[in-house]
mmCIF file of C-alpha atoms in Angstrom:
data_model
loop_
_atom_site.group_PDB
_atom_site.id
_atom_site.type_symbol
_atom_site.label_atom_id
_atom_site.label_comp_id
_atom_site.label_asym_id
_atom_site.label_seq_id
_atom_site.Cartn_x
_atom_site.Cartn_y
_atom_site.Cartn_z
ATOM 1 C CA SER C 249 -7.295 12.504 -4.425
ATOM 2 C CA GLN C 250 -8.589 9.357 -6.055
ATOM 3 C CA GLN C 251 -8.324 7.361 -2.871
ATOM 4 C CA GLY C 252 -10.950 4.693 -2.393
ATOM 5 C CA GLU C 253 -13.139 4.252 0.603
ATOM 6 C CA GLU C 254 -13.639 1.166 2.675
ATOM 7 C CA ASP C 255 -16.566 0.165 4.747
ATOM 8 C CA PRO C 256 -16.808 -0.530 7.589
ATOM 9 C CA GLN C 257 -13.818 1.166 9.165
ATOM 10 C CA ALA C 258 -13.825 -1.456 11.904
ATOM 11 C CA LEU C 259 -15.410 -4.894 12.203
ATOM 12 C CA SER C 260 -15.454 -7.252 15.172
ATOM 13 C CA ILE C 261 -16.819 -10.802 14.856
ATOM 14 C CA GLN C 262 -16.594 -14.180 16.544
ATOM 15 C CA GLU C 263 -14.191 -16.826 15.365
ATOM 16 C CA GLY C 264 -15.833 -19.047 12.767
ATOM 17 C CA GLU C 265 -18.094 -16.322 11.407
ATOM 18 C CA ASN C 266 -17.713 -14.775 7.979
ATOM 19 C CA ALA C 267 -16.320 -11.252 7.535
ATOM 20 C CA THR C 268 -17.267 -8.964 4.671
ATOM 21 C CA MET C 269 -15.498 -5.749 3.800
ATOM 22 C CA ASN C 270 -16.406 -3.333 1.036
ATOM 23 C CA CYS C 271 -14.388 -0.969 -1.096
ATOM 24 C CA SER C 272 -15.562 1.821 -3.376
ATOM 25 C CA TYR C 273 -13.411 3.765 -5.808
ATOM 26 C CA LYS C 274 -13.775 6.711 -8.134
ATOM 27 C CA THR C 275 -12.001 6.156 -11.457
ATOM 28 C CA SER C 276 -11.909 3.475 -14.115
ATOM 29 C CA ILE C 277 -9.443 0.778 -13.170
ATOM 30 C CA ASN C 278 -7.297 -1.974 -14.657
ATOM 31 C CA ASN C 279 -7.537 -4.136 -11.591
ATOM 32 C CA LEU C 280 -8.259 -4.075 -7.882
ATOM 33 C CA GLN C 281 -6.139 -5.708 -5.213
ATOM 34 C CA TRP C 282 -6.616 -6.533 -1.546
ATOM 35 C CA TYR C 283 -3.832 -6.419 1.029
ATOM 36 C CA ARG C 284 -3.554 -7.345 4.695
ATOM 37 C CA GLN C 285 -1.518 -5.559 7.335
ATOM 38 C CA ASN C 286 -0.751 -7.066 10.693
ATOM 39 C CA SER C 287 -0.294 -4.520 13.438
ATOM 40 C CA GLY C 288 2.651 -2.204 12.802
ATOM 41 C CA ARG C 289 3.984 -4.180 9.847
ATOM 42 C CA GLY C 290 4.138 -3.884 6.078
ATOM 43 C CA LEU C 291 1.312 -4.907 3.775
ATOM 44 C CA VAL C 292 0.985 -8.361 2.259
ATOM 45 C CA HIS C 293 -0.813 -9.006 -1.016
ATOM 46 C CA LEU C 294 -3.869 -11.269 -0.760
ATOM 47 C CA ILE C 295 -5.681 -11.338 -4.077
ATOM 48 C CA LEU C 296 -6.029 -9.465 -7.367
ATOM 49 C CA ILE C 297 -9.103 -9.185 -9.553
ATOM 50 C CA ARG C 298 -8.966 -7.758 -13.055
ATOM 51 C CA SER C 299 -11.523 -5.307 -14.367
ATOM 52 C CA ASN C 300 -13.020 -7.943 -16.699
ATOM 53 C CA GLU C 301 -13.557 -10.412 -13.845
ATOM 54 C CA ARG C 302 -16.559 -10.429 -11.540
ATOM 55 C CA GLU C 303 -15.524 -12.899 -8.858
ATOM 56 C CA LYS C 304 -12.370 -14.599 -7.695
ATOM 57 C CA HIS C 305 -11.554 -17.143 -4.977
ATOM 58 C CA SER C 306 -8.392 -17.952 -3.090
ATOM 59 C CA GLY C 307 -8.700 -20.381 -0.195
ATOM 60 C CA ARG C 308 -11.093 -18.782 2.328
ATOM 61 C CA LEU C 309 -11.107 -15.495 0.421
ATOM 62 C CA ARG C 310 -13.737 -14.465 -2.081
ATOM 63 C CA VAL C 311 -13.533 -11.172 -3.928
ATOM 64 C CA THR C 312 -16.212 -9.628 -6.097
ATOM 65 C CA LEU C 313 -15.935 -6.653 -8.407
ATOM 66 C CA ASP C 314 -18.743 -4.527 -9.813
ATOM 67 C CA THR C 315 -17.236 -1.995 -12.204
ATOM 68 C CA SER C 316 -20.618 -0.404 -12.924
ATOM 69 C CA LYS C 317 -20.914 0.516 -9.256
ATOM 70 C CA LYS C 318 -17.168 1.032 -8.816
ATOM 71 C CA SER C 319 -17.124 -1.273 -5.830
ATOM 72 C CA SER C 320 -15.571 -4.480 -4.563
ATOM 73 C CA SER C 321 -16.074 -6.732 -1.596
ATOM 74 C CA LEU C 322 -13.773 -9.106 0.251
ATOM 75 C CA LEU C 323 -15.327 -12.050 2.069
ATOM 76 C CA ILE C 324 -13.312 -14.103 4.535
ATOM 77 C CA THR C 325 -15.116 -17.317 5.422
ATOM 78 C CA ALA C 326 -14.747 -19.306 8.638
ATOM 79 C CA SER C 327 -12.651 -16.592 10.263
ATOM 80 C CA ARG C 328 -9.744 -17.409 12.581
ATOM 81 C CA ALA C 329 -8.000 -15.402 15.266
ATOM 82 C CA ALA C 330 -5.011 -15.106 12.924
ATOM 83 C CA ASP C 331 -7.184 -13.144 10.473
ATOM 84 C CA THR C 332 -7.145 -10.208 12.897
ATOM 85 C CA ALA C 333 -5.518 -7.421 10.878
ATOM 86 C CA SER C 334 -6.265 -4.363 8.761
ATOM 87 C CA TYR C 335 -7.404 -4.961 5.211
ATOM 88 C CA PHE C 336 -6.887 -2.515 2.366
ATOM 89 C CA CYS C 337 -8.110 -2.374 -1.173
ATOM 90 C CA ALA C 338 -5.891 -0.829 -3.832
ATOM 91 C CA THR C 339 -6.738 0.199 -7.361
ATOM 92 C CA ASP C 340 -4.627 0.365 -10.476
ATOM 93 C CA TRP C 341 -5.913 3.258 -12.528
ATOM 94 C CA LEU C 342 -6.767 2.647 -16.137
ATOM 95 C CA GLN C 343 -4.639 5.580 -17.165
ATOM 96 C CA GLY C 344 -2.249 5.644 -14.280
ATOM 97 C CA ALA C 345 1.459 5.053 -14.311
ATOM 98 C CA GLN C 346 1.393 1.721 -12.496
ATOM 99 C CA LYS C 347 0.848 3.342 -9.146
ATOM 100 C CA LEU C 348 -1.518 1.754 -6.634
ATOM 101 C CA VAL C 349 -4.032 3.918 -4.811
ATOM 102 C CA PHE C 350 -5.084 2.566 -1.431
ATOM 103 C CA GLY C 351 -8.240 2.920 0.568
ATOM 104 C CA GLN C 352 -8.348 3.795 4.233
ATOM 105 C CA GLY C 353 -8.660 0.210 5.367
ATOM 106 C CA THR C 354 -10.933 -1.923 7.529
ATOM 107 C CA ARG C 355 -9.707 -3.017 10.932
ATOM 108 C CA LEU C 356 -10.909 -6.601 11.485
ATOM 109 C CA THR C 357 -10.897 -8.187 14.935
ATOM 110 C CA ILE C 358 -11.684 -11.861 15.367
ATOM 111 C CA ASN C 359 -12.755 -12.718 18.909
ATOM 112 C CA PRO C 360 -11.988 -16.237 20.159
ATOM 113 C CA ASP I 191 11.162 -14.554 -2.071
ATOM 114 C CA VAL I 192 11.021 -10.905 -2.945
ATOM 115 C CA LYS I 193 12.508 -8.777 -0.283
ATOM 116 C CA VAL I 194 11.964 -5.082 0.296
ATOM 117 C CA THR I 195 14.111 -3.794 3.112
ATOM 118 C CA GLN I 196 13.773 -0.465 4.856
ATOM 119 C CA SER I 197 16.832 0.731 6.684
ATOM 120 C CA SER I 198 15.182 1.399 10.058
ATOM 121 C CA ARG I 199 12.094 0.149 11.910
ATOM 122 C CA TYR I 200 12.065 3.082 14.309
ATOM 123 C CA LEU I 201 13.606 6.525 13.973
ATOM 124 C CA VAL I 202 13.533 9.606 16.190
ATOM 125 C CA LYS I 203 14.684 12.898 14.703
ATOM 126 C CA ARG I 204 14.654 16.528 15.743
ATOM 127 C CA THR I 205 12.673 19.290 14.054
ATOM 128 C CA GLY I 206 14.691 20.833 11.242
ATOM 129 C CA GLU I 207 16.939 17.838 10.671
ATOM 130 C CA LYS I 208 17.433 16.386 7.211
ATOM 131 C CA VAL I 209 16.205 12.797 7.306
ATOM 132 C CA PHE I 210 16.950 9.973 4.896
ATOM 133 C CA LEU I 211 14.779 6.876 4.700
ATOM 134 C CA GLU I 212 16.305 4.132 2.604
ATOM 135 C CA CYS I 213 14.598 1.287 0.788
ATOM 136 C CA VAL I 214 16.228 -1.566 -1.118
ATOM 137 C CA GLN I 215 14.557 -4.292 -3.174
ATOM 138 C CA ASP I 216 16.246 -7.387 -4.521
ATOM 139 C CA MET I 217 13.956 -8.409 -7.400
ATOM 140 C CA ASP I 218 14.937 -5.966 -10.134
ATOM 141 C CA HIS I 219 11.551 -4.214 -10.027
ATOM 142 C CA GLU I 220 11.139 -1.126 -12.150
ATOM 143 C CA ASN I 221 8.564 0.605 -9.943
ATOM 144 C CA MET I 222 9.183 1.763 -6.401
ATOM 145 C CA PHE I 223 6.934 3.745 -4.085
ATOM 146 C CA TRP I 224 6.908 5.664 -0.843
ATOM 147 C CA TYR I 225 3.680 5.806 1.136
ATOM 148 C CA ARG I 226 2.827 7.463 4.379
ATOM 149 C CA GLN I 227 0.310 5.828 6.735
ATOM 150 C CA ASP I 228 -1.607 7.728 9.389
ATOM 151 C CA PRO I 229 -4.554 6.517 11.512
ATOM 152 C CA GLY I 230 -7.850 7.024 9.720
ATOM 153 C CA LEU I 231 -6.167 8.181 6.512
ATOM 154 C CA GLY I 232 -4.934 4.900 5.101
ATOM 155 C CA LEU I 233 -1.904 4.886 2.829
ATOM 156 C CA ARG I 234 -1.150 8.049 0.915
ATOM 157 C CA LEU I 235 1.347 8.088 -1.924
ATOM 158 C CA ILE I 236 4.230 10.525 -1.488
ATOM 159 C CA TYR I 237 6.395 9.762 -4.531
ATOM 160 C CA PHE I 238 6.994 6.937 -6.922
ATOM 161 C CA SER I 239 9.667 6.028 -9.428
ATOM 162 C CA TYR I 240 9.286 3.943 -12.566
ATOM 163 C CA ASP I 241 12.945 3.850 -13.551
ATOM 164 C CA VAL I 242 16.387 4.951 -12.420
ATOM 165 C CA LYS I 243 16.494 8.714 -12.007
ATOM 166 C CA MET I 244 12.787 8.969 -12.888
ATOM 167 C CA LYS I 245 10.237 10.098 -10.341
ATOM 168 C CA GLU I 246 6.705 11.360 -10.123
ATOM 169 C CA LYS I 247 4.865 13.150 -7.368
ATOM 170 C CA GLY I 248 2.123 11.351 -5.575
ATOM 171 C CA ASP I 249 -0.708 12.878 -3.580
ATOM 172 C CA ILE I 250 1.318 14.468 -0.781
ATOM 173 C CA PRO I 251 4.849 15.358 -2.008
ATOM 174 C CA GLU I 252 5.213 18.615 -0.099
ATOM 175 C CA GLY I 253 8.140 18.577 2.291
ATOM 176 C CA TYR I 254 9.645 15.454 0.714
ATOM 177 C CA SER I 255 12.034 14.607 -2.084
ATOM 178 C CA VAL I 256 13.306 11.302 -3.434
ATOM 179 C CA SER I 257 16.359 9.863 -5.069
ATOM 180 C CA ARG I 258 16.778 6.812 -7.273
ATOM 181 C CA GLU I 259 20.354 6.517 -8.463
ATOM 182 C CA LYS I 260 20.288 2.725 -8.705
ATOM 183 C CA LYS I 261 17.426 0.467 -9.686
ATOM 184 C CA GLU I 262 17.342 -1.389 -6.376
ATOM 185 C CA ARG I 263 17.402 1.644 -4.084
ATOM 186 C CA PHE I 264 14.797 4.346 -3.534
ATOM 187 C CA SER I 265 15.417 6.992 -0.893
ATOM 188 C CA LEU I 266 12.924 9.332 0.715
ATOM 189 C CA ILE I 267 14.317 12.614 1.995
ATOM 190 C CA LEU I 268 12.714 14.941 4.471
ATOM 191 C CA GLU I 269 14.540 18.196 3.738
ATOM 192 C CA SER I 270 13.698 19.782 7.089
ATOM 193 C CA ALA I 271 11.750 17.457 9.356
ATOM 194 C CA SER I 272 8.660 18.814 11.055
ATOM 195 C CA THR I 273 6.441 17.319 13.737
ATOM 196 C CA ASN I 274 3.591 16.827 11.251
ATOM 197 C CA GLN I 275 5.816 14.365 9.415
ATOM 198 C CA THR I 276 5.685 11.997 12.355
ATOM 199 C CA SER I 277 4.186 8.912 10.743
ATOM 200 C CA MET I 278 4.680 5.364 9.510
ATOM 201 C CA TYR I 279 6.503 5.296 6.163
ATOM 202 C CA LEU I 280 6.115 2.315 3.872
ATOM 203 C CA CYS I 281 8.215 1.503 0.839
ATOM 204 C CA ALA I 282 6.948 -0.805 -1.895
ATOM 205 C CA SER I 283 8.106 -2.169 -5.224
ATOM 206 C CA ARG I 284 6.401 -3.886 -8.120
ATOM 207 C CA PRO I 285 7.545 -5.052 -11.531
ATOM 208 C CA TYR I 286 6.459 -3.358 -14.693
ATOM 209 C CA ARG I 287 4.448 -5.714 -16.833
ATOM 210 C CA GLN I 288 1.504 -5.448 -19.168
ATOM 211 C CA GLY I 289 -1.434 -6.394 -17.061
ATOM 212 C CA ALA I 290 -1.508 -6.551 -13.322
ATOM 213 C CA THR I 291 1.211 -7.099 -10.794
ATOM 214 C CA GLU I 292 1.223 -7.118 -7.026
ATOM 215 C CA ALA I 293 3.248 -4.782 -4.853
ATOM 216 C CA PHE I 294 5.734 -5.954 -2.245
ATOM 217 C CA PHE I 295 6.141 -3.903 0.901
ATOM 218 C CA GLY I 296 8.913 -3.300 3.363
ATOM 219 C CA GLN I 297 8.287 -3.648 7.080
ATOM 220 C CA GLY I 298 7.787 0.088 7.551
ATOM 221 C CA THR I 299 9.703 2.849 9.342
ATOM 222 C CA ARG I 300 7.996 4.555 12.225
ATOM 223 C CA LEU I 301 9.397 8.061 12.287
ATOM 224 C CA THR I 302 8.938 10.390 15.229
ATOM 225 C CA VAL I 303 9.940 14.029 14.862
ATOM 226 C CA VAL I 304 10.381 15.841 18.164
#
């Protein structure tokens, strides 16, 4: 399996703090995407970074990509209780058939 | 808004039954996917389809089959349900385009096989 790995598996922080999650993958990619899943629901797309980009911002989200290390990180700044969810990275293989391969996810808990 | 709709949120079936999970998308996307989600294992790809009547196996196709007779509908079939197929099943779709596109997910079907 080419599934990526996320680290940590679980993260618990206080509201207002920043949360950082990491993702590592195994193959060359076209792009990497991050998704959020609220408990028991489907996934929602957050942000996409292409393989020729190093950093991308969207509101309180900052994503970095290091293709030499085959890794990415997602930073959520000034966390809120509503950010409590599971976060997944997904990779689009360079030679894949448009299928997304997901990591195992990080469970983020924001404590009020 | 893109909508991906799965036919059931919760399903309970008996061992040995043939089970159909249906997924419909309303945005004319070429690609559709079935994932299975289990605690600690993340999302694992069962099957995907890039066109009507076209399908490819994902990482864990054993015990499953799929059908895509119309572009908007992608069905997952458990030929003979077993207890180890108790899981959350997620359907997704995404358009085919050069470059990158995001995937849109249904709300999930939690299947219990007893």
